[in-house]
Coordinates of C-alpha atoms in Angstrom, one line a residue:
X1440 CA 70.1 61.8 38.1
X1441 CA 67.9 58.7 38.5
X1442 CA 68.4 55.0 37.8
X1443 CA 67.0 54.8 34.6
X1444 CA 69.6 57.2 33.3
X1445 CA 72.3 54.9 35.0
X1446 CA 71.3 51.5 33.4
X1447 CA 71.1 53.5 30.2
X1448 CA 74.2 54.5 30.5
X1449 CA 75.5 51.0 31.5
X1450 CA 74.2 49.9 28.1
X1451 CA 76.3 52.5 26.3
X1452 CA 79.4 51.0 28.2
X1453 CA 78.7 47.8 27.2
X1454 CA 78.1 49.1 23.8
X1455 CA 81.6 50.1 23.9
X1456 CA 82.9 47.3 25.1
X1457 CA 81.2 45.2 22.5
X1458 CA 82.1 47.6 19.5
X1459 CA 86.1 47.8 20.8
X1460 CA 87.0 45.0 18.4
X1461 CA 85.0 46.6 15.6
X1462 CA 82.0 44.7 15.3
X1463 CA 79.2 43.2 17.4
X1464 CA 78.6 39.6 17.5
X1465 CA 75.3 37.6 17.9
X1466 CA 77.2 36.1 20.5
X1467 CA 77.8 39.4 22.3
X1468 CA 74.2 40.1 22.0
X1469 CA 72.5 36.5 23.5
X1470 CA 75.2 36.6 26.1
X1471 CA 73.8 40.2 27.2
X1472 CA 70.4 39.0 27.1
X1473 CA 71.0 36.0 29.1
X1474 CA 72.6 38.0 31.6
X1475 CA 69.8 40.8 31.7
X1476 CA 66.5 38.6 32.0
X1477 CA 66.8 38.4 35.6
X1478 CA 66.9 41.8 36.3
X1479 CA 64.0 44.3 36.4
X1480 CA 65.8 47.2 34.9
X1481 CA 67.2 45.0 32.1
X1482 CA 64.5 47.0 29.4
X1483 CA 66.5 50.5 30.4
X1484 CA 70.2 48.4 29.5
X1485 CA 69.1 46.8 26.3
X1486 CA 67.4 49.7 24.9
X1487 CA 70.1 51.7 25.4
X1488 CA 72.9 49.2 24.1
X1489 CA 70.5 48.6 20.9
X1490 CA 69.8 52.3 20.2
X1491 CA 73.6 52.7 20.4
X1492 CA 73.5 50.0 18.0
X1493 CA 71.3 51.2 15.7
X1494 CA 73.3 54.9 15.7
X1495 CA 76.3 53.4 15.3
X1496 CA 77.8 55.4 17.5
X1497 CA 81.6 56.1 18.2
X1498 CA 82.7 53.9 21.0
X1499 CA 84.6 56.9 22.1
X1500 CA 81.5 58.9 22.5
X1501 CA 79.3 56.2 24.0
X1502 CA 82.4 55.4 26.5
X1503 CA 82.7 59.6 27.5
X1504 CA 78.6 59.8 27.6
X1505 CA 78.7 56.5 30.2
X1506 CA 81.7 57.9 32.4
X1507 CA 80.3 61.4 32.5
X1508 CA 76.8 60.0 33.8
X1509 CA 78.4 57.7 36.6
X1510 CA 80.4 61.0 38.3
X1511 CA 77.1 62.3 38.0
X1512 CA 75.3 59.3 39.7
X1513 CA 78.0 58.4 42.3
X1514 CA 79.6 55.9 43.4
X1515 CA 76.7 52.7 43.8
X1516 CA 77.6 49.1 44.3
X1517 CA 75.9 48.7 41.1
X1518 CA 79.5 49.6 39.2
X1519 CA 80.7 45.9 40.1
X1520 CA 77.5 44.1 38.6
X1521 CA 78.5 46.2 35.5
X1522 CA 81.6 45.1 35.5
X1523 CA 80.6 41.5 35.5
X1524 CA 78.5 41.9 32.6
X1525 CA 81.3 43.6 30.8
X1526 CA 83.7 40.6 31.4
X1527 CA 80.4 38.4 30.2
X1528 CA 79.5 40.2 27.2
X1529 CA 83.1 40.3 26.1
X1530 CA 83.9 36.7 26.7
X1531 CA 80.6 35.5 25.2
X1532 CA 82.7 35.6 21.8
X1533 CA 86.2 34.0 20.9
X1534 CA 86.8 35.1 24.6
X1535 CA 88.0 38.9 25.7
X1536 CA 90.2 40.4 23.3
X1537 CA 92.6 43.1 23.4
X1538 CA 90.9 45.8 22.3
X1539 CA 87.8 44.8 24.6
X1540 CA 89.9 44.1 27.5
X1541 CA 91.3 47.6 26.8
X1542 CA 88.0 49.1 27.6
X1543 CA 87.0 47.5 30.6
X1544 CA 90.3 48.2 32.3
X1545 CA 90.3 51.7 31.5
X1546 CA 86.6 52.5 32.3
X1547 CA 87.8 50.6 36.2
X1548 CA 90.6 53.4 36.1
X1549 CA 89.0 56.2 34.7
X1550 CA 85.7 55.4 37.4
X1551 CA 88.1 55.4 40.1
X1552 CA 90.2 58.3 39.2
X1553 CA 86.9 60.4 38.6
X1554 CA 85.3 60.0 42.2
X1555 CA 88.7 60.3 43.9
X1556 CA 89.3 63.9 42.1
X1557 CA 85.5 64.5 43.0
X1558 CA 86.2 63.5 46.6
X1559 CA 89.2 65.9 46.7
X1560 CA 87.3 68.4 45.4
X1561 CA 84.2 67.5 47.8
X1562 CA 82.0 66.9 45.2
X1563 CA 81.0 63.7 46.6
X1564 CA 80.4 65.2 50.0
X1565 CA 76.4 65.4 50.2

């Protein structure tokens, strides 16, 4: 697992996140790009988010594809910067809805419980 398969999947989560309510807006979309220029990895997010787009893909699928690749990355501080941009993206339009807010909280959880059942199991034990 490298990092270009973990911002990848970051943009699937925030694909999700987006979707929840049932449709993207432009607002969503400038919001994530204002937040990625900085960032060097920002080409591996986007891509992913707008081929996700493109697919239309079932948020449930894109969510389950994104969790499944961060138990196989790890835990990595990166997760809270993810969060952040979540909370951004979401906000960017009419502010974070139910549905969006939904989302975010149970990818927190579902993170969590993941790496402590993997830490149980010693999974996470190099």
């Amino acid at each position: 697992m490298n990092k270009d398969q973990l911002y990848e999947a970051f943009g699937e989560l925030i694909y999700a996140v987006a979707k929840a309510d049932g449709l993207i807006q432009d607002e969503e979309v400038t919001a994530l790009q204002d937040i990625l220029q900085q960032h060097a990895w920002a080409k591996d997010v986007e891509w992913s988010f707008h081929y996700e787009v493109k697919k239309d893909t079932n948020i449930h699928d894109a969510y389950q594809r994104a969790l499944d690749t961060f138990r196989d990355f790890g835990p990595t501080p990166e997760y809270q910067y993810l969060l952040d941009i979540l909370e951004k993206v979401a906000e960017a339009s009419s502010g974070i809805g139910h549905e969006e807010a939904h989302v975010i909280e149970g990818f927190q959880t579902d993170l969590k419980t993941r790496f402590l059942e993997d830490l149980e199991k010693g999974h996470l034990i190099p």
